Structures are given as structure tokens and as C-alpha cells.
Coordinates of C-alpha atoms in Angstrom, one line a residue:
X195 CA 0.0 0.0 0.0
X196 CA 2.9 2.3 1.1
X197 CA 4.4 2.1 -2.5
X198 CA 0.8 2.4 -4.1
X199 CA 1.3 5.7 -2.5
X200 CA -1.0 4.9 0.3
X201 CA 0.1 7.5 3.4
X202 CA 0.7 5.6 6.2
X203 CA -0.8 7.3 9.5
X204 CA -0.1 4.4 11.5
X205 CA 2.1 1.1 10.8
X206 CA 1.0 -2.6 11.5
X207 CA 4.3 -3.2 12.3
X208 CA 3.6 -1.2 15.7
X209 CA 1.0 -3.5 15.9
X210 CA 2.0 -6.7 16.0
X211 CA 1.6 -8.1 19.6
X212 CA 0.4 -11.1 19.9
X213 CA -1.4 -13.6 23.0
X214 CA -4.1 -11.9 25.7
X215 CA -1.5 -11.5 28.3
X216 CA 0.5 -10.1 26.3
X217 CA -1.4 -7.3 24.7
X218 CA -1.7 -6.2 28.1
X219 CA 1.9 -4.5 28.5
X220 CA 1.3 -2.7 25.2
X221 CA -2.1 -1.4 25.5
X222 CA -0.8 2.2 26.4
X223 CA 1.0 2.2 22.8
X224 CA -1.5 0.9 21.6
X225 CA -4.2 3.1 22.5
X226 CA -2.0 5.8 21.4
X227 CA -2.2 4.6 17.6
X228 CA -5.7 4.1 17.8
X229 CA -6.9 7.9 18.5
X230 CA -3.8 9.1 16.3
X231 CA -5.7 7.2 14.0
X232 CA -8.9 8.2 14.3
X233 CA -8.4 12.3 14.8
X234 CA -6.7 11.5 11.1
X235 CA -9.8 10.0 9.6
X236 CA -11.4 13.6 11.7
X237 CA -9.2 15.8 9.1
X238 CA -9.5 13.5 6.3
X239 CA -13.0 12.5 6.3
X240 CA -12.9 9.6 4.1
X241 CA -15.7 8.4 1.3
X242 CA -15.3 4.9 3.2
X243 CA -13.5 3.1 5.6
X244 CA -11.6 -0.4 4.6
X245 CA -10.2 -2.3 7.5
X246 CA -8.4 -4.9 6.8
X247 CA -7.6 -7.7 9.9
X248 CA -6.8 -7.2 13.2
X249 CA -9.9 -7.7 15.0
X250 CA -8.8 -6.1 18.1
X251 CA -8.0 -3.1 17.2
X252 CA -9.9 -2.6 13.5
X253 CA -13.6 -3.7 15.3
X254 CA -13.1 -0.2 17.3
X255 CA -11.9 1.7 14.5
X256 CA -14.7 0.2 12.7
X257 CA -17.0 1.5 15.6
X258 CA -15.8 5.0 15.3
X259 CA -16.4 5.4 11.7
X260 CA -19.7 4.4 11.8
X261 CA -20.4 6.9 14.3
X262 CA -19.0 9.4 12.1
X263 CA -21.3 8.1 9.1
X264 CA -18.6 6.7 7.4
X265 CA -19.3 3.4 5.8
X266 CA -17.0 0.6 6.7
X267 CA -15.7 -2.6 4.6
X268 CA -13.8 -5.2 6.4
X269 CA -11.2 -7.2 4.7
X270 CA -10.1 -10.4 5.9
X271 CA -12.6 -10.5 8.2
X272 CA -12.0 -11.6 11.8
X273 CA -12.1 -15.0 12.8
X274 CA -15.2 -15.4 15.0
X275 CA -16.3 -18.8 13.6
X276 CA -13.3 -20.1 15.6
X277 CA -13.9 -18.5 18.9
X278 CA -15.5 -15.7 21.1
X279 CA -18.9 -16.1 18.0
X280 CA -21.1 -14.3 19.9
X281 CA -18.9 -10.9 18.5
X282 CA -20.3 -11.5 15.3
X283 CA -23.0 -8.8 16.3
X284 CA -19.8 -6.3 16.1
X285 CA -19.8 -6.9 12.3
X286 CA -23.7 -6.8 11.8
X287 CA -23.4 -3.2 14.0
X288 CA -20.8 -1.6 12.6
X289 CA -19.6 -3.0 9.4
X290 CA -21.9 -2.4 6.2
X291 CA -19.8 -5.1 3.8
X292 CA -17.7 -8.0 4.8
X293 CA -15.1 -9.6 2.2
X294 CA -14.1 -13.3 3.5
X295 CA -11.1 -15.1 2.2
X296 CA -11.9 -18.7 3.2
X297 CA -14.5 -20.3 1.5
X298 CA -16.7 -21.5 4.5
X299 CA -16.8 -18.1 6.2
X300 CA -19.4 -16.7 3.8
X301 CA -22.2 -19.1 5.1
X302 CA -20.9 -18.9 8.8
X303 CA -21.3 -14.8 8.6
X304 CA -24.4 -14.9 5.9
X305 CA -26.5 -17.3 8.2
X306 CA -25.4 -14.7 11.5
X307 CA -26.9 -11.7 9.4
X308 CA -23.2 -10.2 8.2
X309 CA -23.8 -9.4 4.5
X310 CA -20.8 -11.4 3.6
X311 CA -18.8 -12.7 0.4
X312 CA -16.0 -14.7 -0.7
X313 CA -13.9 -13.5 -2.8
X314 CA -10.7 -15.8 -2.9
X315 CA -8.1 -16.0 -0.7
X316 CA -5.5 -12.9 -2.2
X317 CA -2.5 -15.2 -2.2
X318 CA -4.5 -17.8 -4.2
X319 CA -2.6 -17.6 -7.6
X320 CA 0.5 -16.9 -6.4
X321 CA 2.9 -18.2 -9.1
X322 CA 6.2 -20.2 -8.6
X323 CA 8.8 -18.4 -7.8
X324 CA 10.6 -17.6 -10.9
X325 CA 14.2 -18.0 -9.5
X326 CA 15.8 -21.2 -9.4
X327 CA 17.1 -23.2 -6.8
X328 CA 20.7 -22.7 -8.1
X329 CA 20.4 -18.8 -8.2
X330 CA 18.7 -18.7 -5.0
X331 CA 21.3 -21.0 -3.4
X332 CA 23.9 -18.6 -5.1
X333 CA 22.1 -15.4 -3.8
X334 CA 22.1 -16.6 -0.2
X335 CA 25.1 -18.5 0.3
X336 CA 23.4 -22.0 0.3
X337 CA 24.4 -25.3 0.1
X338 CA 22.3 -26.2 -3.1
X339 CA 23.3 -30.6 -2.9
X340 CA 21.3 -30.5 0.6
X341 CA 18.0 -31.1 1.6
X342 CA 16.6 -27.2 2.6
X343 CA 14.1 -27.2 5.6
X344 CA 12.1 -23.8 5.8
X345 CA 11.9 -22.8 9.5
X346 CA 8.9 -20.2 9.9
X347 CA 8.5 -19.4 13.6
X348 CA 5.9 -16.4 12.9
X349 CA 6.3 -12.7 12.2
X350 CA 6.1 -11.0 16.1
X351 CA 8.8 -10.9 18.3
X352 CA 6.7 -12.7 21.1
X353 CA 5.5 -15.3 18.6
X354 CA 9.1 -16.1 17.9
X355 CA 10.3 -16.1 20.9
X356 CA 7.8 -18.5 21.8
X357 CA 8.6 -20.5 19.0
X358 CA 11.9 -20.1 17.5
X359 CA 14.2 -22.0 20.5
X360 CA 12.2 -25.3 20.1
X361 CA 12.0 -25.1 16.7
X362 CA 15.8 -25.0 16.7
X363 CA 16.7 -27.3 18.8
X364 CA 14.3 -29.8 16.6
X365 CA 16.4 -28.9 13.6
X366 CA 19.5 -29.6 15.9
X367 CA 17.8 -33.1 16.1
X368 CA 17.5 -33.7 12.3
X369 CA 20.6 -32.7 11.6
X370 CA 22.6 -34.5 13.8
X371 CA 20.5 -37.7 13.0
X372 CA 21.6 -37.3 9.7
X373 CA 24.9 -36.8 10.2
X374 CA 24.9 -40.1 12.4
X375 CA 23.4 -42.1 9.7
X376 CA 25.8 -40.7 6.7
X377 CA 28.6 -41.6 9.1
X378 CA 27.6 -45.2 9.6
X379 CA 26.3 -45.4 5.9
X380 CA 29.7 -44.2 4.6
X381 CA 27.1 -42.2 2.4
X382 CA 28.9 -38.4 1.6
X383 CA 25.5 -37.9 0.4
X384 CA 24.0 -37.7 3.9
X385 CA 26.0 -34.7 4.6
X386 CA 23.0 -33.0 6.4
X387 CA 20.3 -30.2 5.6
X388 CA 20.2 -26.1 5.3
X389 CA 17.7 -24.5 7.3
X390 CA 16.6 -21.4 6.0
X391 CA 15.1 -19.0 8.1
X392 CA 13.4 -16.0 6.2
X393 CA 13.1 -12.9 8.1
X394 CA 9.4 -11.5 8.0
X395 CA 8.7 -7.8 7.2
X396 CA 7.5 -6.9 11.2
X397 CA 10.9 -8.5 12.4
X398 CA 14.7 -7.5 12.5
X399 CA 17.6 -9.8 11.3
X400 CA 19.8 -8.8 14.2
X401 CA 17.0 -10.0 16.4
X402 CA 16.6 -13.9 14.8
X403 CA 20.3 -13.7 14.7
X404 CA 20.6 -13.5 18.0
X405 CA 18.2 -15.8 19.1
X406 CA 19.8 -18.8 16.7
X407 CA 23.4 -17.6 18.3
X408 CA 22.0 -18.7 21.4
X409 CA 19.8 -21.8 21.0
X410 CA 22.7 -23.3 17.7
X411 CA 24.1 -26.0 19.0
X412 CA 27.3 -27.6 17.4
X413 CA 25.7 -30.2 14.9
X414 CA 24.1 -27.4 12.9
X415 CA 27.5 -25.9 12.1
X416 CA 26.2 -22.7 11.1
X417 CA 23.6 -24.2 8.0
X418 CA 20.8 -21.6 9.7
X419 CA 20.6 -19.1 6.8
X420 CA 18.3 -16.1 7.0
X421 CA 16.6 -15.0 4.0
X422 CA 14.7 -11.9 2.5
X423 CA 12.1 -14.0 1.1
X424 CA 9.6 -17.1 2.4
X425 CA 8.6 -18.0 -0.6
X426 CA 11.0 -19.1 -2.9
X427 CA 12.2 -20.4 0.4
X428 CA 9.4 -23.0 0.8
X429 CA 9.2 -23.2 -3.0
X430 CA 13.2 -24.9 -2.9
X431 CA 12.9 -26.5 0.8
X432 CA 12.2 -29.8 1.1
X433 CA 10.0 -29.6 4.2
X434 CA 8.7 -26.9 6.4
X435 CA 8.0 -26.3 10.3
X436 CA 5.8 -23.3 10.5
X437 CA 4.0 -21.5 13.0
X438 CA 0.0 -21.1 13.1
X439 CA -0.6 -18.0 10.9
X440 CA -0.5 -17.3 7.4
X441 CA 2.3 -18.9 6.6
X442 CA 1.2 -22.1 6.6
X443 CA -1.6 -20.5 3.7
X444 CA 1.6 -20.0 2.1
X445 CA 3.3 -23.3 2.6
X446 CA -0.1 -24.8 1.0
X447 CA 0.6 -22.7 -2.1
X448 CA 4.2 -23.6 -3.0
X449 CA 3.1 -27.2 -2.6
X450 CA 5.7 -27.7 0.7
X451 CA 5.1 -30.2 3.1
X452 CA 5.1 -28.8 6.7
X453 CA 4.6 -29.6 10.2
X454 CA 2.4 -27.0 12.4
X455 CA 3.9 -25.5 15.6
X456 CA 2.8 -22.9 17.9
X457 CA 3.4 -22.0 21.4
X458 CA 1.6 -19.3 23.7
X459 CA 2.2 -18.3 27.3
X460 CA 0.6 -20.8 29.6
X461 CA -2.3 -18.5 30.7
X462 CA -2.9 -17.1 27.6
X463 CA -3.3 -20.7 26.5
X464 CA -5.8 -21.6 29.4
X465 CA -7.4 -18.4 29.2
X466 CA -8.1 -19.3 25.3
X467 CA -8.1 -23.0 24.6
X468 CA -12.0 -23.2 26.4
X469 CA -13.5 -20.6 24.0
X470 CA -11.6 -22.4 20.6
X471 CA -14.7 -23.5 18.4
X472 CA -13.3 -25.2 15.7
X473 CA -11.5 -28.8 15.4
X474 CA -8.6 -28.1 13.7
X475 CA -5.6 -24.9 14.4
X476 CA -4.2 -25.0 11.2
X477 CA -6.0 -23.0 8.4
X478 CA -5.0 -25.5 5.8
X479 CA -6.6 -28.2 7.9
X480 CA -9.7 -25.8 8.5
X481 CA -10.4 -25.5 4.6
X482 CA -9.8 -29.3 4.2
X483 CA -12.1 -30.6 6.8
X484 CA -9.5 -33.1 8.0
X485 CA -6.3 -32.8 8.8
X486 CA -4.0 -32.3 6.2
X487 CA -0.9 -31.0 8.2
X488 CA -0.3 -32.3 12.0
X489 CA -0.9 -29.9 14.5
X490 CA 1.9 -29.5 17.2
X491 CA 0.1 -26.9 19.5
X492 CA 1.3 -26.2 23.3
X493 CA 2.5 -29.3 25.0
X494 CA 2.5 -31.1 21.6
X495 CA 5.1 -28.7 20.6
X496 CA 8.2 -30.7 21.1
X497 CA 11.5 -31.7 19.7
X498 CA 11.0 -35.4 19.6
X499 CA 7.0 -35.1 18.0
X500 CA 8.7 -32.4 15.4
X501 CA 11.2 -34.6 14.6
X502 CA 8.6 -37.7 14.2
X503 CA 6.6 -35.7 12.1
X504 CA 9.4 -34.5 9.6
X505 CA 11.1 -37.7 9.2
X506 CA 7.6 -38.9 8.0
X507 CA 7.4 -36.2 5.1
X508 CA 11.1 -35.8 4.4
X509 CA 11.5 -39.1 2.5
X510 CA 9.7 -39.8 -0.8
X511 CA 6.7 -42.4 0.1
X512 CA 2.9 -42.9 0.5
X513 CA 2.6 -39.7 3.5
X514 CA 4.6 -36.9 1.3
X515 CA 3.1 -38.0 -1.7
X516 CA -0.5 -37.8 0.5
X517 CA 0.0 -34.1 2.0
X518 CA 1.2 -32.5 -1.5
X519 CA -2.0 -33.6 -3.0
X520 CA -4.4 -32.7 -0.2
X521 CA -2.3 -29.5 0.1
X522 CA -2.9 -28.9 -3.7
X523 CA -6.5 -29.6 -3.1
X524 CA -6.9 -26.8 -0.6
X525 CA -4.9 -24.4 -3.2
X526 CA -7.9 -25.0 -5.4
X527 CA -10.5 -24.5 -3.0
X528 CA -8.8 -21.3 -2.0
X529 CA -8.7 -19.9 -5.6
X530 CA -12.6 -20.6 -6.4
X531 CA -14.0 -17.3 -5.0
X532 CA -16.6 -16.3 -7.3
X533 CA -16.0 -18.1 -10.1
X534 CA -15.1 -14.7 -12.2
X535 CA -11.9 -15.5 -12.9
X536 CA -10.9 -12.1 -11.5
X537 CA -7.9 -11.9 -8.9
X538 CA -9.7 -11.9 -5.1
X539 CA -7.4 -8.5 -4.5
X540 CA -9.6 -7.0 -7.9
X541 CA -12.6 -8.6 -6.7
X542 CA -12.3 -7.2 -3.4
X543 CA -11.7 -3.7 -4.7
X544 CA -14.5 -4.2 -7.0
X545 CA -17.0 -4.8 -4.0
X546 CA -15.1 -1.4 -2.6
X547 CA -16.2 0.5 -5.8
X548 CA -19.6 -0.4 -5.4
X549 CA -20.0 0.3 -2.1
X550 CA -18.9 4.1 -2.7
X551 CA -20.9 4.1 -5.9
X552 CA -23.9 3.5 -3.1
X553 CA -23.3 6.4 -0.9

């Protein structure tokens, strides 16, 4: 949006706290953005509002606009069929159009009295990376005859931190496994893997850095490799762990098999686990009906269960061969949104149009 020319009043970087607990610590910060926001919208007075995510924060700002007579889209709209449902009546009060980007949502929000539709999940059609493995490997200083693994802890520095240490120590696991078995095999082939560690937009190198200095341990021998990009990442890697979030969306669409990890603070994982109203964590899993990806969530998340899972995807057989076509199955499903063949961003600002057309 920023190099659309969008002016940014207030970044979702500054945003991007995640867990109940901790959202507490923050909340003076927090509410600061909010009404620098909304005494911006106060000298702008915008034709409509489009919030996009965020639930926390964007309901509110949602609130304000309407008070202000300001109609109000909401894109990506907030996950309420999985928990807390009775908020719905915050989208049927403030919100006058809701644009869903998983196809079961526009029922759930439809049959609630949310004038909902589905327009395709925006990162649908994403193509293949157009670089190749040799020119990525090249670009980043990796070890193209090895086995990649993709390590995706998510994109806040809580989340990570949460996260990453396990997830590391996991990888210390596969690789020292398979330098054992290439030393007993005699095999020069077995040489181990590259894990490649892309750094997300809301988080700095210097900070991942330090947390892998930490946690390396000597078997990895320095094959953890941050990266600009996720996607050609996943697109070259062999296998995946990734963290609850959209990135396991975009594991789905470059085709990766990937195990699901994700760790919160203890209370904010009591305080939340009762209210969860759906079977499954994993998004990919949610669109499939059944579970397409495991889902290593809490006291699941350990080093021997994400090992177990990996070595089961890793090697060419009947379960990798499995998850890639169920996993290709929900990149379909994903891409069906109205059937126009338009993009879901164009359909999405289509919907916008019309809305302002209205007023």
C-alpha cells in the first residue's frame, strides 16, 4: 500500500503483539495509535472506511467510523467462527460489507446476518517463484546438494520467541540424525540439511540472529541461513515447520510439506483454549475438513514429536506424496471465490467500488 502511494498514518508493524497477556503491556502504545488514527480519519474525512484484519483493534476503529457516518468494509474478516462467536453482532453493528477469504466463512457470517462474500483467498494464484534453486542458493550463500528445511517461527517478536528456541533445537535433532546415519552409511551424500530462516517484514535480522546464536548447538554448524524472502524459500525446501498464521496458507501454495507449531504463554493458553470453536488450528486443515498437516500446538510442541513428524514427510513415500495432493486440493478451493476468474485482490476492490458508488 505504502508504494501504491497509500500514506501511512499508523504502521501494523507497531501493531504486532500477539497472546491476551500479552497485549496487556502494550495497551498504552496501543491506544495511542488508535486515536492518532482516528483524529486523522477527523481531518480527512474519508468516502469509506476499509479495514483490513486485526480484530482487536480494526472492530473499534470500525465503531468510530460508523459513528462518524462513514461506511465501513472489512477485509479479511476476523475470525469469529473459531472462537468468542457471539462478537459476530460487532460486524452486523458496525460493518456495512464483509469480504471473507476462506470459502466456508461466507455461510458462517451470511447465516449470523453479516452481508458477507467470498472472494478468494488474495494469495490464491501466487505463481512459482521464478528463480531457481541454483540462483537462490547462489544469492544466499546456500548449500544447493542438501536437503533445505524452511523454518517459519511467525512474524512477532513474542511469537518467535515462543517459538523459535524449540524449533531450533528440533532442527539440531534432524541434523545431527543425519549426520549419524551418513557416518555409519559411509554415504557423503548424507551430509545434512540447510535450514533457511526468512526474516518477516515486522521483524529484524539482528533479532533472529541473535536468538539462533544462542539456541545453535554444534551439529548445525552454522547451516541456519536467514533469507529476505519465504517463498521461494518453501518453493526450494524440502519440508517446512511453520507456525499457526498465514504462513502455513503460504506453505499450501508452493506445494511444501510442513509440520504445524505454535506455542503461547501458559495462561494465555488456558485463558483461550476453552473458547476455541473449531477442530482443527491450522488453516490448511480448517479448509480441508480433515487434517491435512499435524498440528503441534502447546505441549504437543516438542522436539521429539517435530522430529517424528518431519522424518515422515522428508522421504519420498505414501505420506509426502499424500500431503502435497491434499495440500494442492486446498490451493484449489482457495482460488474458487466467485468463479469470475478475476484476482480476489480486484474482486475485493470491485465490492469497494460499489460500495462508494452506493453512498
Amino acid at each position: 500500500m505504502a508504494a501504491a502511494g497509500c500514506e501511512i498514518v499508523v504502521d501494523a508493524k507497531e501493531l504486532a503483539v500477539v497472546g491476551i497477556t500479552e497485549v496487556i503491556g502494550h495497551l498504552p502504545k496501543i491506544l495511542g495509535l488508535y486515536w492518532k488514527l482516528i483524529r486523522s480519519a477527523d481531518e480527512k474525512r474519508p468516502a469509506l472506511a476499509v479495514v483490513i484484519d486485526a480484530p482487536a483493534f480494526n472492530w473499534r476503529v470500525a465503531r468510530q467510523m460508523r459513528r462518524r457516518g462513514i461506511p465501513v468494509v472489512y477485509y479479511v474478516c476476523p475470525q469469529f467462527w473459531a472462537w468468542r462467536q457471539g462478537r459476530v453482532k460487532l460486524l452486523r453493528k458496525y460493518v456495512n460489507k464483509a469480504l471473507v477469504i476462506f470459502p466456508f466463512e461466507e455461510k458462517f457470517y451470511r447465516d449470523r446476518g453479516v452481508d458477507a462474500t467470498f472472494v478468494g483467498h488474495p494469495l490464491a494464484d501466487l505463481p512459482a517463484p521464478a528463480i531457481t534453486r541454483e540462483a537462490y542458493a547462489a544469492e544466499n550463500q546456500i548449500d544447493a546438494k542438501k536437503p533445505w528445511i524452511t523454518l517459519m517461527p511467525g512474524s512477532r517478536r513474542k511469537e518467535v520467541g515462543m517459538n523459535l528456541p524449540t524449533i531450533l533445537d528440533a532442527a539440531d535433532r534432524l541434523e545431527a540424525d543425519r549426520l549419524e546415519k551418513g557416518r555409519l552409511k559411509k554415504d557423503r551424500l548424507s551430509s545434512g540439511y540447510e535450514f533457511l530462516l526468512p526474516v518477516a517484514r515486522t521483524l529484524d535480522a539482528a533479532f533472529l540472529t541473535g536468538l539462533t546464536k544462542t539456541r545453535q548447538a554444534a551439529s548445525l554448524r552454522g547451516n541456519i541461513r536467514l533469507v529476505p524472502e519465504a517463498l521461494p524459500a518453501l518453493f526450494h525446501s524440502r519440508a517446512a515447520i511453520v507456525a499457526s498464521g498465514t504462513a502455513t496458507v503460504e506453505a499450501a501454495l508452493m506445494g511444501t510439506p510442513f509440520v504445524m507449531v505454535y506455542r503461547v504463554s501458559r495462561v494465555t493458553y488456558a485463558l483461550g483454549k476453552p473458547r476455541v470453536k473449531v477442530p482443527y488450528f491450522a488453516m490448511v486443515n480448517l479448509i480441508a475438513g480433515e487434517e491435512v498437516v499435524p498440528e503441534l500446538v502447546q505441549h504437543k510442541f516438542t522436539v521429539e514429536n517435530v522430529v517424528v513428524e518431519l522424518n515422515k514427510i522428508i522421504p519420498d513415500g505414501e505420506p509426502r506424496a499424500r500431503m502435497i495432493e491434499r495440500l494442492a486440493a486446498v490451493k484449489a478451493r482457495l482460488k474458487q471465490g466467485s468463479g469470475s476468474g478475476a484476482h480476489p485482490s480486484e474482486m475485493a476492490a470491485e465490492i469497494i467500488l460499489q460500495e462508494i458508488s452506493r453512498m
